[in-house]
CSV table of C-alpha atoms in Angstrom, one decimal:
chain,number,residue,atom,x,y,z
A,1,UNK,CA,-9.2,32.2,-24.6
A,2,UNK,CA,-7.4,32.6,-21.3
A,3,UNK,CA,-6.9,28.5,-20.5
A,4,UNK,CA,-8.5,27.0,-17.2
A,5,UNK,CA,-6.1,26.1,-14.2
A,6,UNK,CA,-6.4,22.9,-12.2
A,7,UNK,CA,-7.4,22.6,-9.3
A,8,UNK,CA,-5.7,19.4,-8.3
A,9,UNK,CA,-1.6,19.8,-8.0
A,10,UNK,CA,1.0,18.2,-10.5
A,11,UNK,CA,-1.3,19.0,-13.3
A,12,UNK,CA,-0.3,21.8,-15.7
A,13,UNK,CA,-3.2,24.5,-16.5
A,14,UNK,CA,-4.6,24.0,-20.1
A,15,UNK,CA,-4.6,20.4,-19.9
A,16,UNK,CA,-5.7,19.1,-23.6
A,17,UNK,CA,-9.2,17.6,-23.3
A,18,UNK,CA,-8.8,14.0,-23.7
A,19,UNK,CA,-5.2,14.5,-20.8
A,20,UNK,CA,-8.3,16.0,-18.8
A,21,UNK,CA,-10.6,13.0,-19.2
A,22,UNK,CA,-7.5,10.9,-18.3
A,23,UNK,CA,-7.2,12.6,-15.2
A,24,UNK,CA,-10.5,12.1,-14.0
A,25,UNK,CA,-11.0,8.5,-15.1
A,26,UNK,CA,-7.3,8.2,-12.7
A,27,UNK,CA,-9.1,10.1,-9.9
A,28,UNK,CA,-12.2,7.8,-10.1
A,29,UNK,CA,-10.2,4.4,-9.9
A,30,UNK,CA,-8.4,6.0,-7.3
A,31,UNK,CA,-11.5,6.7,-5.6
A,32,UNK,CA,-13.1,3.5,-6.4
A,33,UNK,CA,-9.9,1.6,-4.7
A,34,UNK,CA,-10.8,3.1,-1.1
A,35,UNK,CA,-14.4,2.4,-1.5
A,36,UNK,CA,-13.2,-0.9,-2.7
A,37,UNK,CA,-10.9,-1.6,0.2
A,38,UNK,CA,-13.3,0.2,2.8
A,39,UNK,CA,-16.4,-1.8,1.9
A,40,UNK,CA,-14.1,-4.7,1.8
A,41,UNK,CA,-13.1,-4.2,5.6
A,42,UNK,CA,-16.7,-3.9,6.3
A,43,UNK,CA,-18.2,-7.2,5.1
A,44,UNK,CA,-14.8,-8.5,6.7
A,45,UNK,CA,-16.3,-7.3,9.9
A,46,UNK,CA,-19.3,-9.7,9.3
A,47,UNK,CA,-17.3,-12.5,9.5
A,48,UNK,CA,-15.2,-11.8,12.3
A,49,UNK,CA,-18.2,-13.5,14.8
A,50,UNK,CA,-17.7,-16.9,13.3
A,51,UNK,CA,-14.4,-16.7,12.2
A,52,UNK,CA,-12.5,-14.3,14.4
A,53,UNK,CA,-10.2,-11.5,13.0
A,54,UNK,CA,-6.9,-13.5,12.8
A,55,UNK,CA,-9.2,-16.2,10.4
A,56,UNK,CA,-10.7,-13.9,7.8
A,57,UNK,CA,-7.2,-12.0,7.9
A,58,UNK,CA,-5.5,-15.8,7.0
A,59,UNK,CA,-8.5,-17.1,4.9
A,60,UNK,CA,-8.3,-13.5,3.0
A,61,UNK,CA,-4.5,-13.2,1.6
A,62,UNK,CA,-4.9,-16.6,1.1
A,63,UNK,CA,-7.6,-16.6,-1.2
A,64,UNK,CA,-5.8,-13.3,-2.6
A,65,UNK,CA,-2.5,-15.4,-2.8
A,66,UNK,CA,-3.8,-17.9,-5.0
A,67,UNK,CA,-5.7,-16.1,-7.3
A,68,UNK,CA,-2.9,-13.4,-8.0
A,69,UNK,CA,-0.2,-16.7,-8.4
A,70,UNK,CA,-2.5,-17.8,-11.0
A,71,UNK,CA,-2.8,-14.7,-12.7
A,72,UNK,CA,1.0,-13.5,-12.3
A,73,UNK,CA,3.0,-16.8,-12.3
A,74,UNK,CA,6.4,-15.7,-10.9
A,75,UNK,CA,9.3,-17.1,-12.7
A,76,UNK,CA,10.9,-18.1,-9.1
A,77,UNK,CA,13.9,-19.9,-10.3
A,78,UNK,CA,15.0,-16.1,-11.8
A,79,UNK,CA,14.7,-14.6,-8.8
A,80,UNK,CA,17.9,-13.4,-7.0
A,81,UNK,CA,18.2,-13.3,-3.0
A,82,UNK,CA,18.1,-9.9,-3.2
A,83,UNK,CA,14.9,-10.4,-4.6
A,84,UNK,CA,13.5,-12.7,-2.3
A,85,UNK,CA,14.8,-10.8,0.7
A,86,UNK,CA,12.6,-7.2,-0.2
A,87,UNK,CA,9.7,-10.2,-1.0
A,88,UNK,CA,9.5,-11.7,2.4
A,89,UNK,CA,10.1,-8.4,4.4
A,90,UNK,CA,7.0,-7.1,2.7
A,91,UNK,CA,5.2,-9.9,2.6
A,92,UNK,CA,6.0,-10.1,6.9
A,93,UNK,CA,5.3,-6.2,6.6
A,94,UNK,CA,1.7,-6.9,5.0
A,95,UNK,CA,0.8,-9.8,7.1
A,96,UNK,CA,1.2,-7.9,10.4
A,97,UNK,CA,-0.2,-5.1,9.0
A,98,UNK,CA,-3.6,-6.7,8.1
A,99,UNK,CA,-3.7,-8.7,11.0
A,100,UNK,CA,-3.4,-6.1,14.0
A,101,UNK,CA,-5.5,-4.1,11.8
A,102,UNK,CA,-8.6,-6.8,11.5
A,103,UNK,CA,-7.8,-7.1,15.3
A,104,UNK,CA,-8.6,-3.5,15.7
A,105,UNK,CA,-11.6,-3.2,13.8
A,106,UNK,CA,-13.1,-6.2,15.8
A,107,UNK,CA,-12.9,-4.0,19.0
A,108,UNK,CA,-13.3,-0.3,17.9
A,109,UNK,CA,-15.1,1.1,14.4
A,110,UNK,CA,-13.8,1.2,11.6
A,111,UNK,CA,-13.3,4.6,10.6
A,112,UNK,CA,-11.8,5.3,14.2
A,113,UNK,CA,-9.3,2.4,13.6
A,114,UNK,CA,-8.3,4.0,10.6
A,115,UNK,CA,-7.5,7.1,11.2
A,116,UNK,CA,-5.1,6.1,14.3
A,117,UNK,CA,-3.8,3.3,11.8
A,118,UNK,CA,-2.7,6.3,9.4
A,119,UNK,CA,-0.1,7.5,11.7
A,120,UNK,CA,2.4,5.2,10.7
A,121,UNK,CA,3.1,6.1,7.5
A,122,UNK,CA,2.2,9.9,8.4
A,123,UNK,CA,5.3,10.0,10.8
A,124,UNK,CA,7.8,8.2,8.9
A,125,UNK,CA,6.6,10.5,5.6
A,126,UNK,CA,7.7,13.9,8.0
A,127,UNK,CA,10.7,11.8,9.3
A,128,UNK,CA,11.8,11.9,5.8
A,129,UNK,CA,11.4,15.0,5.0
A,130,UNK,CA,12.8,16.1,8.0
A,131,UNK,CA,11.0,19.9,8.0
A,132,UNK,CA,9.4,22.0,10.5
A,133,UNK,CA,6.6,21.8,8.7
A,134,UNK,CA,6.0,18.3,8.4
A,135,UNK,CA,6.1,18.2,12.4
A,136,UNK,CA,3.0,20.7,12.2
A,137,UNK,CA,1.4,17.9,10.0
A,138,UNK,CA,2.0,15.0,12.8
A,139,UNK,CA,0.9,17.7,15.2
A,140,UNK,CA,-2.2,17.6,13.5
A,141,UNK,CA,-2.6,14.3,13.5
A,142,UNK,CA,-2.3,13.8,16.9
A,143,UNK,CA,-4.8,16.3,17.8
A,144,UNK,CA,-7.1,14.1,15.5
A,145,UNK,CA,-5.9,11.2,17.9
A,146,UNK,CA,-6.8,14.0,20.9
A,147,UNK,CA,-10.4,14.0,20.0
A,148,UNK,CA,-10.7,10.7,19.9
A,149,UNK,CA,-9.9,10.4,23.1
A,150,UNK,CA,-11.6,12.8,24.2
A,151,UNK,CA,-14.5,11.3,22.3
A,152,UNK,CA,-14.0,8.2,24.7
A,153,UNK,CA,-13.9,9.9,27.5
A,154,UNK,CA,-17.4,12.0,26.9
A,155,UNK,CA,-19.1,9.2,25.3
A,156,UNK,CA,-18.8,5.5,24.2
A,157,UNK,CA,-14.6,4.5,24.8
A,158,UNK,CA,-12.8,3.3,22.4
A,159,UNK,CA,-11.2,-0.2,23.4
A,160,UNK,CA,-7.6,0.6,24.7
A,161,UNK,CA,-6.5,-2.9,23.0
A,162,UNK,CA,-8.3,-1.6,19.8
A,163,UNK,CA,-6.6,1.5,20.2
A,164,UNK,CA,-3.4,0.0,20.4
A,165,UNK,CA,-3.6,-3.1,17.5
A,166,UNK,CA,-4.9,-0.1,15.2
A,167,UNK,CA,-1.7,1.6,16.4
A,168,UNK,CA,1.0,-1.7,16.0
A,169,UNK,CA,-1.1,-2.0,12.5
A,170,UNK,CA,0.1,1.9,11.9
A,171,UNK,CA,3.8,0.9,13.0
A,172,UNK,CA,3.7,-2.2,10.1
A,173,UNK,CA,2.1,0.4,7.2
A,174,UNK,CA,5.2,2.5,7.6
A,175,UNK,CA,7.2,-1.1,6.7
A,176,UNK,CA,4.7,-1.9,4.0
A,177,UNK,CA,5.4,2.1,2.3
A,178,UNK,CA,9.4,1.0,2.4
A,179,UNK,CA,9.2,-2.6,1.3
A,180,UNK,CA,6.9,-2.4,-1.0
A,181,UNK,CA,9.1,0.5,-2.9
A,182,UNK,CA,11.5,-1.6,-2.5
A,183,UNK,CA,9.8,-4.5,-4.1
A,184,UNK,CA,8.4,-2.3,-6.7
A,185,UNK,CA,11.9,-1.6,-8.3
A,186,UNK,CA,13.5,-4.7,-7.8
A,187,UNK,CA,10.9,-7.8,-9.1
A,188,UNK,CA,8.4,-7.0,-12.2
A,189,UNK,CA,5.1,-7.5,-12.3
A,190,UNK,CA,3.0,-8.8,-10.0
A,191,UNK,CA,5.1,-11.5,-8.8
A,192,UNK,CA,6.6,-9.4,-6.2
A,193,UNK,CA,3.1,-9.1,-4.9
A,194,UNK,CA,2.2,-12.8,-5.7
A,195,UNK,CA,4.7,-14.0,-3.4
A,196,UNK,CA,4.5,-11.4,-0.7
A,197,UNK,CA,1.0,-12.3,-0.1
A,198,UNK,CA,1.6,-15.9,0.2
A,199,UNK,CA,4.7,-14.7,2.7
A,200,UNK,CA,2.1,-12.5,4.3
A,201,UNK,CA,-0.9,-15.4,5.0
A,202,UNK,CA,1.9,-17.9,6.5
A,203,UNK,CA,2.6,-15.2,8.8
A,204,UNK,CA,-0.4,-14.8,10.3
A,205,UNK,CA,-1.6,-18.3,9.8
A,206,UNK,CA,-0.6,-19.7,13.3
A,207,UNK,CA,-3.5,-17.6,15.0
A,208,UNK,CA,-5.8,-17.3,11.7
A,209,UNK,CA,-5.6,-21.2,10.7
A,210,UNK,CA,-7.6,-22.2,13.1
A,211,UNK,CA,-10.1,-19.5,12.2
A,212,UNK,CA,-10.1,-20.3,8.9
A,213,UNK,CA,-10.4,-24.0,8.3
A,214,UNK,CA,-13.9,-23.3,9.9
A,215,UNK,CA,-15.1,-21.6,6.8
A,216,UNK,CA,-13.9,-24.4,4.0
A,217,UNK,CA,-17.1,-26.4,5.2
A,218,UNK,CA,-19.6,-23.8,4.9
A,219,UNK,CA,-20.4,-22.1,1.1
A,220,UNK,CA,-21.4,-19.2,2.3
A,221,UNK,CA,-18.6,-18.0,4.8
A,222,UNK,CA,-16.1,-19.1,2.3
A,223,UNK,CA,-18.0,-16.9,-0.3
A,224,UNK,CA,-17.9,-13.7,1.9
A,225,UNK,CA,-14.2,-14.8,2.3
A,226,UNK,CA,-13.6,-14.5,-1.0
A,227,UNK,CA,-15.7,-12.1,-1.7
A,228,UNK,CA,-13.4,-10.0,1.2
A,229,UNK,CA,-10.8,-11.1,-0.9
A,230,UNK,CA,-11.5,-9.1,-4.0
A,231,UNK,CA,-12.7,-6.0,-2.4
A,232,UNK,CA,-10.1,-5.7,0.1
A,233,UNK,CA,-7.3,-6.8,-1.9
A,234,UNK,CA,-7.4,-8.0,-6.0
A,235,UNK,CA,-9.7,-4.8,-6.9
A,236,UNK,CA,-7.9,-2.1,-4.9
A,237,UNK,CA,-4.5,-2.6,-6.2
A,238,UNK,CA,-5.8,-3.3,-9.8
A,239,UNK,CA,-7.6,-0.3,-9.9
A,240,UNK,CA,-4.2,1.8,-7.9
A,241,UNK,CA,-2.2,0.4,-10.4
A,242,UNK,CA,-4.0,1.8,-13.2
A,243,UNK,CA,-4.8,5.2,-11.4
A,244,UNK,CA,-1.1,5.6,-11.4
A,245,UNK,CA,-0.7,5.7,-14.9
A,246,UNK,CA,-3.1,8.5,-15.1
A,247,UNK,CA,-2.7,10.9,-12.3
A,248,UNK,CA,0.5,12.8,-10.7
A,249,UNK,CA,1.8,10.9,-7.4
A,250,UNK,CA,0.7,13.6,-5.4
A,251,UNK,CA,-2.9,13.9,-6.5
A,252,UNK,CA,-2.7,10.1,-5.6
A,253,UNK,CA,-1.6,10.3,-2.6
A,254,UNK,CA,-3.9,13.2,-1.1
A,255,UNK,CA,-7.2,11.1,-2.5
A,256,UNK,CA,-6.0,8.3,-0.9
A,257,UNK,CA,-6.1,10.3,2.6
A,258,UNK,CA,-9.8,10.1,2.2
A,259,UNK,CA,-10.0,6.6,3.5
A,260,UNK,CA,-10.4,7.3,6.6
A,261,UNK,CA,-13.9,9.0,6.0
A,262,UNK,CA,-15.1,6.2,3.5
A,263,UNK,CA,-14.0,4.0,5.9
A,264,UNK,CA,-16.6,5.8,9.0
A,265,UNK,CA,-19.1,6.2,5.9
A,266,UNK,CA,-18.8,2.3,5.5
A,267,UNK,CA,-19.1,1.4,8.9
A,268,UNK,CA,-22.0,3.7,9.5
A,269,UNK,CA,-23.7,2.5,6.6
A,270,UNK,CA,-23.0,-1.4,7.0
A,271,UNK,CA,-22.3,-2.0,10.4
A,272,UNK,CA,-24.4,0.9,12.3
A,273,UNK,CA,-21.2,2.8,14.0
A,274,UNK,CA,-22.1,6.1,14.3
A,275,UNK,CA,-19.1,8.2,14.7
A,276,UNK,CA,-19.9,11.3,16.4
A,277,UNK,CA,-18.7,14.9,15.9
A,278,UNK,CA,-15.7,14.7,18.0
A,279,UNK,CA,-14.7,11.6,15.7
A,280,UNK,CA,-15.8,13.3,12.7
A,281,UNK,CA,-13.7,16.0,13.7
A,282,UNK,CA,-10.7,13.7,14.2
A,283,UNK,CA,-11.3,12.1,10.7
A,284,UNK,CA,-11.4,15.1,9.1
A,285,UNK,CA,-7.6,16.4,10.6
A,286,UNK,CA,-6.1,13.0,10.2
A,287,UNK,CA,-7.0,13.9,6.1
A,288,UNK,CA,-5.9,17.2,6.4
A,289,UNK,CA,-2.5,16.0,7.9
A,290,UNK,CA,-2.1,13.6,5.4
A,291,UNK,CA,-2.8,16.1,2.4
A,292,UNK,CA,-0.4,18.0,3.8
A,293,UNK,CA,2.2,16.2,4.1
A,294,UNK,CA,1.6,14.8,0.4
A,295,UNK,CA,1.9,18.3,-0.7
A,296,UNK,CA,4.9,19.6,1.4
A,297,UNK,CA,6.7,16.4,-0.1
A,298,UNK,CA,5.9,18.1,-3.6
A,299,UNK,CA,8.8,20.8,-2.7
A,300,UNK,CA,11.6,21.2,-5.5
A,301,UNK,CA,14.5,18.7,-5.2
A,302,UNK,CA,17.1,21.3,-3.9
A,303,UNK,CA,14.7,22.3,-1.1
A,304,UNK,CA,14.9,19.1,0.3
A,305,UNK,CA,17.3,16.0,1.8
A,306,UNK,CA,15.0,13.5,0.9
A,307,UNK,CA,11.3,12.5,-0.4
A,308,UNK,CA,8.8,11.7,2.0
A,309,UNK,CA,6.9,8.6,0.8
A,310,UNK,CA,3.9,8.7,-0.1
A,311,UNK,CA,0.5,7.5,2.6
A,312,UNK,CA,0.1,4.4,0.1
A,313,UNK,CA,-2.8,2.0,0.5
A,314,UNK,CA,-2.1,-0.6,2.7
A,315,UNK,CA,-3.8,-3.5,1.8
A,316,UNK,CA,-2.5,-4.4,-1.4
């Protein structure tokens, strides 16, 4: 019997049955991490009205902070300042990240906000690899971005401020894919990620603090809080972390470029923003750029100067 070839890259053809299995329990926990993360920006959203953006960003990788501390525990004294160095950057790297991006989403929708938000790490992935190719990959992209403006233009705008927090958001995701490498191979564990987060909410906690104190009186803000928490942070990088030990890099990466349309499915669905055929359209090449450049970074070594990294979540 002639053996059946795989659709999905990095995996040989004739897979045994239970590797198969394997594989598609990886691509569902991969798949489960942007629904996660999505829905968890969505309820987020709920909460911006009382709490502003900058308080359920603070009161978020707070709660995320302490939870993960007790769960980790970080041997600190061990650490080197090597160590602590790649731990703040990403921590700093995170914590601007989340915060211009929650800023964003409280002015334009979410799966608009997203997709310009994916640019970062997009362009610094075809920096990298430094090909003709990859270019036509950002080139895409920004046609996606096209659209959306045009979308604007036709029909309901898109807030230019929105536009550009989703934008500095973008610029910080490209410092979250290098420091959180970087953190990856230097502290073990979860520490790493401990830490950072704790780095991350003191970073964003002179405009979130305010914000936040305001839902430490009231149960049920502080349950949607925490409940943010989980989606958007403890669940998604549980659930990545795993998916990792089952599935090739590459096949990670390119499902990953679906967040942007579970993020417009999740603000459709819980918040009512209708997105539109020009912003579909938009969605739909800001994945197809991404994919693209996931795959183009596949390349043999010798073909090469360097890796591009991959479009990583961004709200670990």
């Amino acid at each position: 019997m002639t053996p059946s070839t795989n659709p999905l890259p990095g995996i040989a053809p004739g897979t045994e049955p239970a590797a198969q299995r394997n594989l598609l329990a990886g691509v569902g926990l991969v798949i489960g991490a942007c629904i996660s993360l999505q829905f968890g920006a969505a309820v987020a959203v709920q909460l911006f009205p009382q709490l502003g953006s900058w308080g359920v960003t603070a009161l978020r990788l707070g709660l995320a902070a302490v939870i993960l501390l007790l769960i980790a525990r970080p041997r600190l004294r061990s650490w080197t300042r090597r160590q602590w160095t790649a731990v703040v950057l990403f921590g700093a790297s995170m914590g601007c990240m989340n915060g211009s991006f929650y800023a964003s989403i409280e002015r334009i929708p979410l799966g608009a906000a997203v997709s310009i938000e994916f640019l970062g790490p997009l362009v610094l992935a075809a920096v990298l690899a430094r090909r003709w190719l990859d270019g036509l990959w950002v080139a895409i992209a920004l046609a996606g971005m096209g659209l959306l403006g045009l979308d604007s233009a036709l029909g309901e705008s898109l807030d230019p401020v929105g536009v550009a927090l989703a934008l500095v958001a973008g610029v910080f995701w490209a410092g979250y894919v290098l420091t959180s490498a970087r953190v990856g191979r230097l502290v073990p564990g979860a520490g790493g990620l401990a830490v950072a987060l704790v780095v991350a909410t003191l970073v964003v906690a002179p405009l979130g603090a305010p914000g936040a104190v305001g839902a430490l009186g009231d149960p049920v803000l502080l349950g949607m809080a925490l409940v943010t928490a989980l989606l958007a942070s403890l669940v998604p990088y549980t659930l990545e972390l795993s998916a990792l030990r089952r599935v090739p890099a590459p096949v990670f990466s390119i499902l990953l470029s679906l967040e942007p349309a579970f993020a417009a499915l999740f603000g459709w669905i819980l918040l009512g923003q209708d997105s539109g055929l020009l912003r579909n359209l938009a969605i739909v090449l800001v994945i197809i750029a991404s994919a693209g450049v996931t795959l183009a970074g596949r390349r043999p070594a010798g073909q090469r100067r360097s890796a591009a990294p991959s479009a990583v979540s961004r709200n670990a």
